[in-house]
Amino acid sequence: MKPIHVTDATFENEVSQSDKPVLVDFWASWCGPCRALSPVLDEIAAEGGERFKIAKVDVDQSPSLAASFGVRSIPTLLFVKGGKLRDQQIGAISKSEIVKRLEAIA
């Protein structure tokens, strides 16, 4: 599986109502650390597609969604399960740490 791109219109259905834990990546194309993190998230989506969902929110296309979560720095990773925010990370972290946090909320 691949990460899904989420907008204001699709967030509720793809993230809030998901039956799987969701990692929401708030990013932008001009953000160097965001671009560095992207292949890691692609790997996690490919390997854990049955257990996790990876959602990407472009802050330039969905600024109100970013604002609603208080995102001020990118990348910001939100770990969501059952429509509730369970964990949050500002800045890039390792693949193993991301997977560990997803498994903790699974």
Tab-separated table of C-alpha atoms in Angstrom:
chain	number	residue	atom	x	y	z
A	1	MET	CA	0.000	0.000	0.000
A	2	LYS	CA	0.993	3.626	-0.434
A	3	PRO	CA	0.397	6.655	1.761
A	4	ILE	CA	-2.879	8.395	0.998
A	5	HIS	CA	-3.150	12.116	0.465
A	6	VAL	CA	-5.763	13.627	2.743
A	7	THR	CA	-7.525	16.987	2.482
A	8	ASP	CA	-10.074	18.867	4.572
A	9	ALA	CA	-12.790	17.016	2.663
A	10	THR	CA	-11.396	13.489	3.168
A	11	PHE	CA	-9.824	13.708	6.636
A	12	GLU	CA	-12.927	12.636	8.548
A	13	ASN	CA	-13.470	9.522	6.453
A	14	GLU	CA	-9.825	8.482	5.991
A	15	VAL	CA	-8.448	9.305	9.453
A	16	SER	CA	-11.149	9.902	12.057
A	17	GLN	CA	-13.264	6.925	10.994
A	18	SER	CA	-10.399	4.535	10.203
A	19	ASP	CA	-10.484	1.144	11.901
A	20	LYS	CA	-6.651	1.056	11.811
A	21	PRO	CA	-4.145	3.273	13.597
A	22	VAL	CA	-3.261	6.209	11.322
A	23	LEU	CA	-0.029	8.153	11.078
A	24	VAL	CA	-0.840	11.618	9.754
A	25	ASP	CA	2.149	13.404	8.237
A	26	PHE	CA	1.776	17.177	7.950
A	27	TRP	CA	4.296	18.180	5.278
A	28	ALA	CA	5.059	20.552	2.387
A	29	SER	CA	6.961	20.097	-0.870
A	30	TRP	CA	9.444	22.874	0.053
A	31	CYS	CA	10.354	21.249	3.401
A	32	GLY	CA	13.688	19.392	3.270
A	33	PRO	CA	13.120	17.193	6.359
A	34	CYS	CA	9.639	16.352	5.005
A	35	ARG	CA	11.136	15.159	1.719
A	36	ALA	CA	13.720	13.100	3.627
A	37	LEU	CA	10.977	11.451	5.701
A	38	SER	CA	8.762	10.644	2.716
A	39	PRO	CA	10.560	7.442	1.553
A	40	VAL	CA	10.496	6.134	5.140
A	41	LEU	CA	6.730	6.621	5.279
A	42	ASP	CA	6.401	4.921	1.880
A	43	GLU	CA	8.253	1.887	3.310
A	44	ILE	CA	6.067	1.775	6.421
A	45	ALA	CA	2.921	1.988	4.267
A	46	ALA	CA	4.177	-0.814	2.015
A	47	GLU	CA	5.211	-3.086	4.890
A	48	GLY	CA	2.434	-2.333	7.377
A	49	GLY	CA	-0.489	-1.662	5.075
A	50	GLU	CA	-2.604	-4.322	6.733
A	51	ARG	CA	-2.005	-2.914	10.225
A	52	PHE	CA	-1.520	0.837	9.743
A	53	LYS	CA	-2.613	3.646	7.475
A	54	ILE	CA	-0.254	6.450	6.462
A	55	ALA	CA	-1.978	9.727	5.594
A	56	LYS	CA	-0.231	12.824	4.244
A	57	VAL	CA	-1.586	16.350	4.593
A	58	ASP	CA	0.019	19.080	2.488
A	59	VAL	CA	-0.094	22.131	4.771
A	60	ASP	CA	-0.118	24.472	1.783
A	61	GLN	CA	-3.241	22.810	0.357
A	62	SER	CA	-5.015	22.276	3.705
A	63	PRO	CA	-3.929	25.103	6.016
A	64	SER	CA	-7.125	24.974	8.071
A	65	LEU	CA	-6.592	21.283	8.824
A	66	ALA	CA	-3.037	22.004	9.976
A	67	ALA	CA	-4.308	24.896	12.100
A	68	SER	CA	-6.998	22.745	13.696
A	69	PHE	CA	-4.244	20.486	15.100
A	70	GLY	CA	-2.000	23.384	16.067
A	71	VAL	CA	0.680	22.411	13.542
A	72	ARG	CA	3.325	25.147	13.537
A	73	SER	CA	6.383	23.184	12.431
A	74	ILE	CA	6.719	20.505	9.799
A	75	PRO	CA	7.073	17.649	9.563
A	76	THR	CA	4.583	16.998	12.327
A	77	LEU	CA	3.439	13.416	12.786
A	78	LEU	CA	0.149	12.643	14.499
A	79	PHE	CA	-0.648	9.131	15.682
A	80	VAL	CA	-4.429	8.664	15.618
A	81	LYS	CA	-6.579	5.710	16.632
A	82	GLY	CA	-10.341	5.613	16.895
A	83	GLY	CA	-10.528	9.240	15.831
A	84	LYS	CA	-8.457	10.341	18.839
A	85	LEU	CA	-4.964	11.802	18.883
A	86	ARG	CA	-2.791	9.318	20.810
A	87	ASP	CA	0.731	10.640	20.177
A	88	GLN	CA	2.499	13.435	18.332
A	89	GLN	CA	6.016	14.082	17.026
A	90	ILE	CA	7.427	17.327	15.681
A	91	GLY	CA	10.383	16.762	13.365
A	92	ALA	CA	11.647	13.679	11.594
A	93	ILE	CA	12.293	10.472	13.541
A	94	SER	CA	13.580	7.047	12.581
A	95	LYS	CA	11.528	4.379	10.874
A	96	SER	CA	11.873	2.068	13.888
A	97	GLU	CA	10.592	4.787	16.247
A	98	ILE	CA	7.589	5.498	13.989
A	99	VAL	CA	6.694	1.799	13.791
A	100	LYS	CA	7.147	1.408	17.562
A	101	ARG	CA	4.730	4.279	18.207
A	102	LEU	CA	2.182	2.913	15.724
A	103	GLU	CA	2.361	-0.523	17.367
A	104	ALA	CA	1.901	1.088	20.796
A	105	ILE	CA	-1.512	2.432	19.781
A	106	ALA	CA	-2.589	-0.556	17.671
